[in-house]
Amino acid sequence: MATEKPRPGLSDFETFREAQNLEHEDVEEYASLAADLRKELEGEVRFDEYSQVLYATDGSIFRARPAGVVIPHHLNDVQKAVQIAFDHDVPILARGTGSSLGGQAVGPGCVILDMSKYMNDIIDIDPEGQEATIQPGVVQDDLDEHLDQYGLKFAPDPASSNRATVGGGIGNNSTGAHSVRYEITDEYTEELKVVLSDGSVIQTREIVLDSDEWDDIVSDDTLEADIYRTVRSIVEDNEAEIEKRYPDLKRNVSGYNLHKVIYENKEGQEVINLSKLLVGSESTLGVVVEATVSLVPKPDETALALYCFDDLIDTMEAVPEALEFDVSAVELMDDEVFRLARESAEFSQYAEPIPERAAAALMIEFDSELVDDFEVAISETNDHFVETGHAFDVIEAYTEEEQQKLWKLRKAAIPLLMSLDGDPKPYPFIEDATVPPEELSEYVQSFENILVDHDTSAAYFAHAGSGTLHIRPILNLKENEGIQRMRSITDEVTDLVVEHHGSFSGEHGDGLARTEFNPKMYGPQLWDAFKEVKETFDPGWNMNPGKVVYRDENPTDMRDDLRYGAEYSSIQPQTKLDFDDEGSFSELVELCNGCGNCRQTDGDVMCPTYRVSKDEMESTRGRANMLREAISGELPEGEMFTERFQEEVLDLCIGCKGCMNDCPTGVDLAKLKTEVKHQYHQQEEPSIREKIFANIEPLSALGSRFAPVSNWLPKLPGARTALERFVGISKERKLPPFQSESFEEWFESRGPKVSLSEADDKVLLFPDTYTNYNYSDAGKAAVAVLEAADVHVELPDNVAPSGRPAFSKGFLDLAEDRAQQNVEALVPYINDGWSVLFVEPSDAVMLQDEYLDLIDDPAVEDVAANSYSVLEYIDAKWLDDDISFDASDQTLTYHGHCNQKAMNKDHHAVGVLRRAGYRVDPLDSACCGMAGSFGYEAEHYDLSKAMGRRLFEKVDASDGDEVVAPGASCRSQLGDRPNEDRPPHPIEKVADALST
């Protein structure tokens, strides 16, 4: 059955991009090639310098500028791109998300084929046959989400499945935590449609040897026929060497799969299936444009047991013992991972159950397809590991919530390690070498000796059950000494792996990192066989050259094309904001390791603009890459402060701060953008619109004073058109109404209803601009709820606006003035025991977080520690325990605020609403698309609405009776839906539930 294309909102953004005319001049060296491609292709052709920069890196340690990028729409585009590139003698490289860790997805002077943006259809699902036919750009989690209705899934489960494409997984031969149970991608790849080096298309599948079908294929004078004849001959001529050299492992993704291409099928026939050879070939043999993959039943339930050990080697020795049980995963973590997790605000909660004395832990999973009774299964492993073995403790997890905490701790290992301060980092280059599980203990001891000899250390974690440990030595690759140590460590570790009959890569592939060592693993005879395979498929050696195999006259060297080499340097700009916690401005930029988590298609917050555009520039990674190239001198001097850089790189970052929390290494792009915008304003005069939005308070006060006349003026004929033309505010967007009585005026006339002497607590309710002049109902509701809890409420004197609009727009001098004024005004109250509360989440986060970077004043930490959003305060103090509620019988659909999600404070509103008596459905939603002033800006209106539609789809799918959202901008976006009213703030629903 066919399915819909999983690209919500894309057409809206394409309209926006066309309107902005964002095509730019091709790099002269490749202008002729680009022109020929544009004549023949329907897809996008990008050969400008920015596009080269965006695709120069992947998730690895490497960097190599391509010639340009082709984003094909369909098969015909791929064929023509291959033919035209080779006519120009330019190599070609197909990639999906570009999250590869071995450097497979980068290549100097290549034409990059980005298969992820358009070629991402789920073509057909056959539930009975348990197969799916898909295009290569389908994200694995999207596929699995669609398969869920049939109780099926695609078995390989890389940790990057929320953004990794299945096509990329085929190129890499991916796997994941459950390879103990399911092995790797080549086991599930049945058929492939592939564009060969001459532009011809073949359909690889099982072909019975010496059958009529075989004879028909090999009798032709075609590249396909030559490939089949040669591959069969190579496999048959090297049968003994293949048997000798290929390791007996569940995971081996080094080299070409000569050991799997000819086999006996289910009917007992000897068949050849080139699909098995193409899997893991890293687009060096052809470009996959369609795949038929087999599926497996999805287990109904799982359970986890985490065993704690006093010694790492004891843990390793327990791995083969764990495999004697019916397990679906066996994962390992060491004490360095636990230590870093405990020190991390984000991950500390997941490390809490782990005893301090644990040197390592083994996490074992059982699923309902393998065992009938989880408690019995875990009792048996407890008897083995705790009662009679070396484990001193066990943590059992049966519910999904309990298991997710342990899995999050395991998956936190890489981001925790990569966020280490300074230039030395735990880099991936030999991190997924694999040995038989029964040899892990001896292997790790020898690996430790190599690390000691090279004066470094590493953490140990990952897929112990398959013999794969992610061991990342800590090195400084910005120094020649570090680079040479990397090469020396790799040489010694590969010797060690060969000694243990293992594989140089059990998960992440060869790429630029390990290709040069494949002759060591496979020997000269099979190395020659690899070269013959390559030569047959790709006579010109133009398909992703230098990966898996290389020409003798042009050997691959892992020390070449490094992202940070000995020649790398970056400027350290003088900054207005404080970057000490991040090390420096440049260190924050360089925290981006290219993993591509910002390209996830659903869940969490970041990166909202990418989710609509599917364009690399709109990802956090894309923006970080552009900033790194600017500060390292790879882009022309001063490029960061050009109008183009501002508009294309920074202006579409909406400042949601999702990356602050969702990025595994914490690349806070919103903070970086704010700093660069500030410096840009020092050089270029800001626009009228920027000045208005940065200092919106006086205009709002004026609008409120003259309401309702101020609300009528924009409705006059031609007024909105003129506003868009001369100021740049979209004529399509509803403007917030002004209230004739401000919130401050209302409160002044009303006064506090709970006296200070009788109150249980005392708070200052900060009058943010929206609440004060546009929507005071939320402020009034906050007062009512607080006073119902016997809290004395006042509005602060002598405060300025929080500075949020000025900060977001990069007017840091103005934001600093306001921050300083507010800190001076609030500190006396805070010293006297007052708390400061906010209705608007972004204003709360301003004081809780941004002020710390904005002003150098010891008192700012006290202000930050005592500032709360109103629902956060109620929840933290459990004030609702003292309130009598009589909530209506409603289910509320809750859309949280991005800034609060970034600060891990979004759950408070949900907790209060539930204790008030409501059922609540909290949406896993990204930014609404308004982002303060962003949704009002004429050139961003279409993009804002496209992001909004993604939110509306989630709202429509919820079973809630009413939507609530704490952000004023979010409520404006939701209120702009046809036939919908502006939804209330959650505090309004809490106030509605008060017993009268």
Coordinates of N, CA, C and O in Angstrom, one line a residue, residues 137 324 447 459 497 562 570 693 778 812:
G137 N 15.9 8.4 1.2 CA 15.9 9.5 2.2 C 14.9 9.4 3.3 O 14.8 10.3 4.1
E324 N 24.5 -16.1 27.2 CA 23.9 -17.4 27.4 C 22.5 -17.3 27.7 O 21.8 -18.4 27.7
F447 N 44.2 -2.8 25.1 CA 43.8 -1.4 24.7 C 44.2 -0.4 25.7 O 44.8 0.7 25.4
A459 N 36.9 6.6 27.7 CA 35.8 6.0 28.4 C 35.3 4.8 27.6 O 35.6 4.7 26.4
V497 N 43.3 -5.8 17.0 CA 42.1 -6.3 16.5 C 42.3 -7.6 15.6 O 41.6 -8.6 15.7
L562 N 41.4 16.7 7.8 CA 40.8 16.8 9.2 C 40.1 18.1 9.4 O 40.5 19.2 8.9
S570 N 41.4 29.8 14.9 CA 40.2 30.6 14.9 C 40.3 31.9 15.7 O 41.1 31.9 16.6
F693 N 10.9 46.6 17.2 CA 10.7 45.4 18.0 C 11.6 45.2 19.2 O 11.2 44.7 20.2
A778 N -4.3 36.8 31.8 CA -3.4 35.9 32.4 C -2.8 36.4 33.7 O -2.6 35.7 34.7
L812 N 22.3 44.4 22.5 CA 22.8 44.0 23.9 C 23.1 45.2 24.8 O 23.0 45.0 26.0

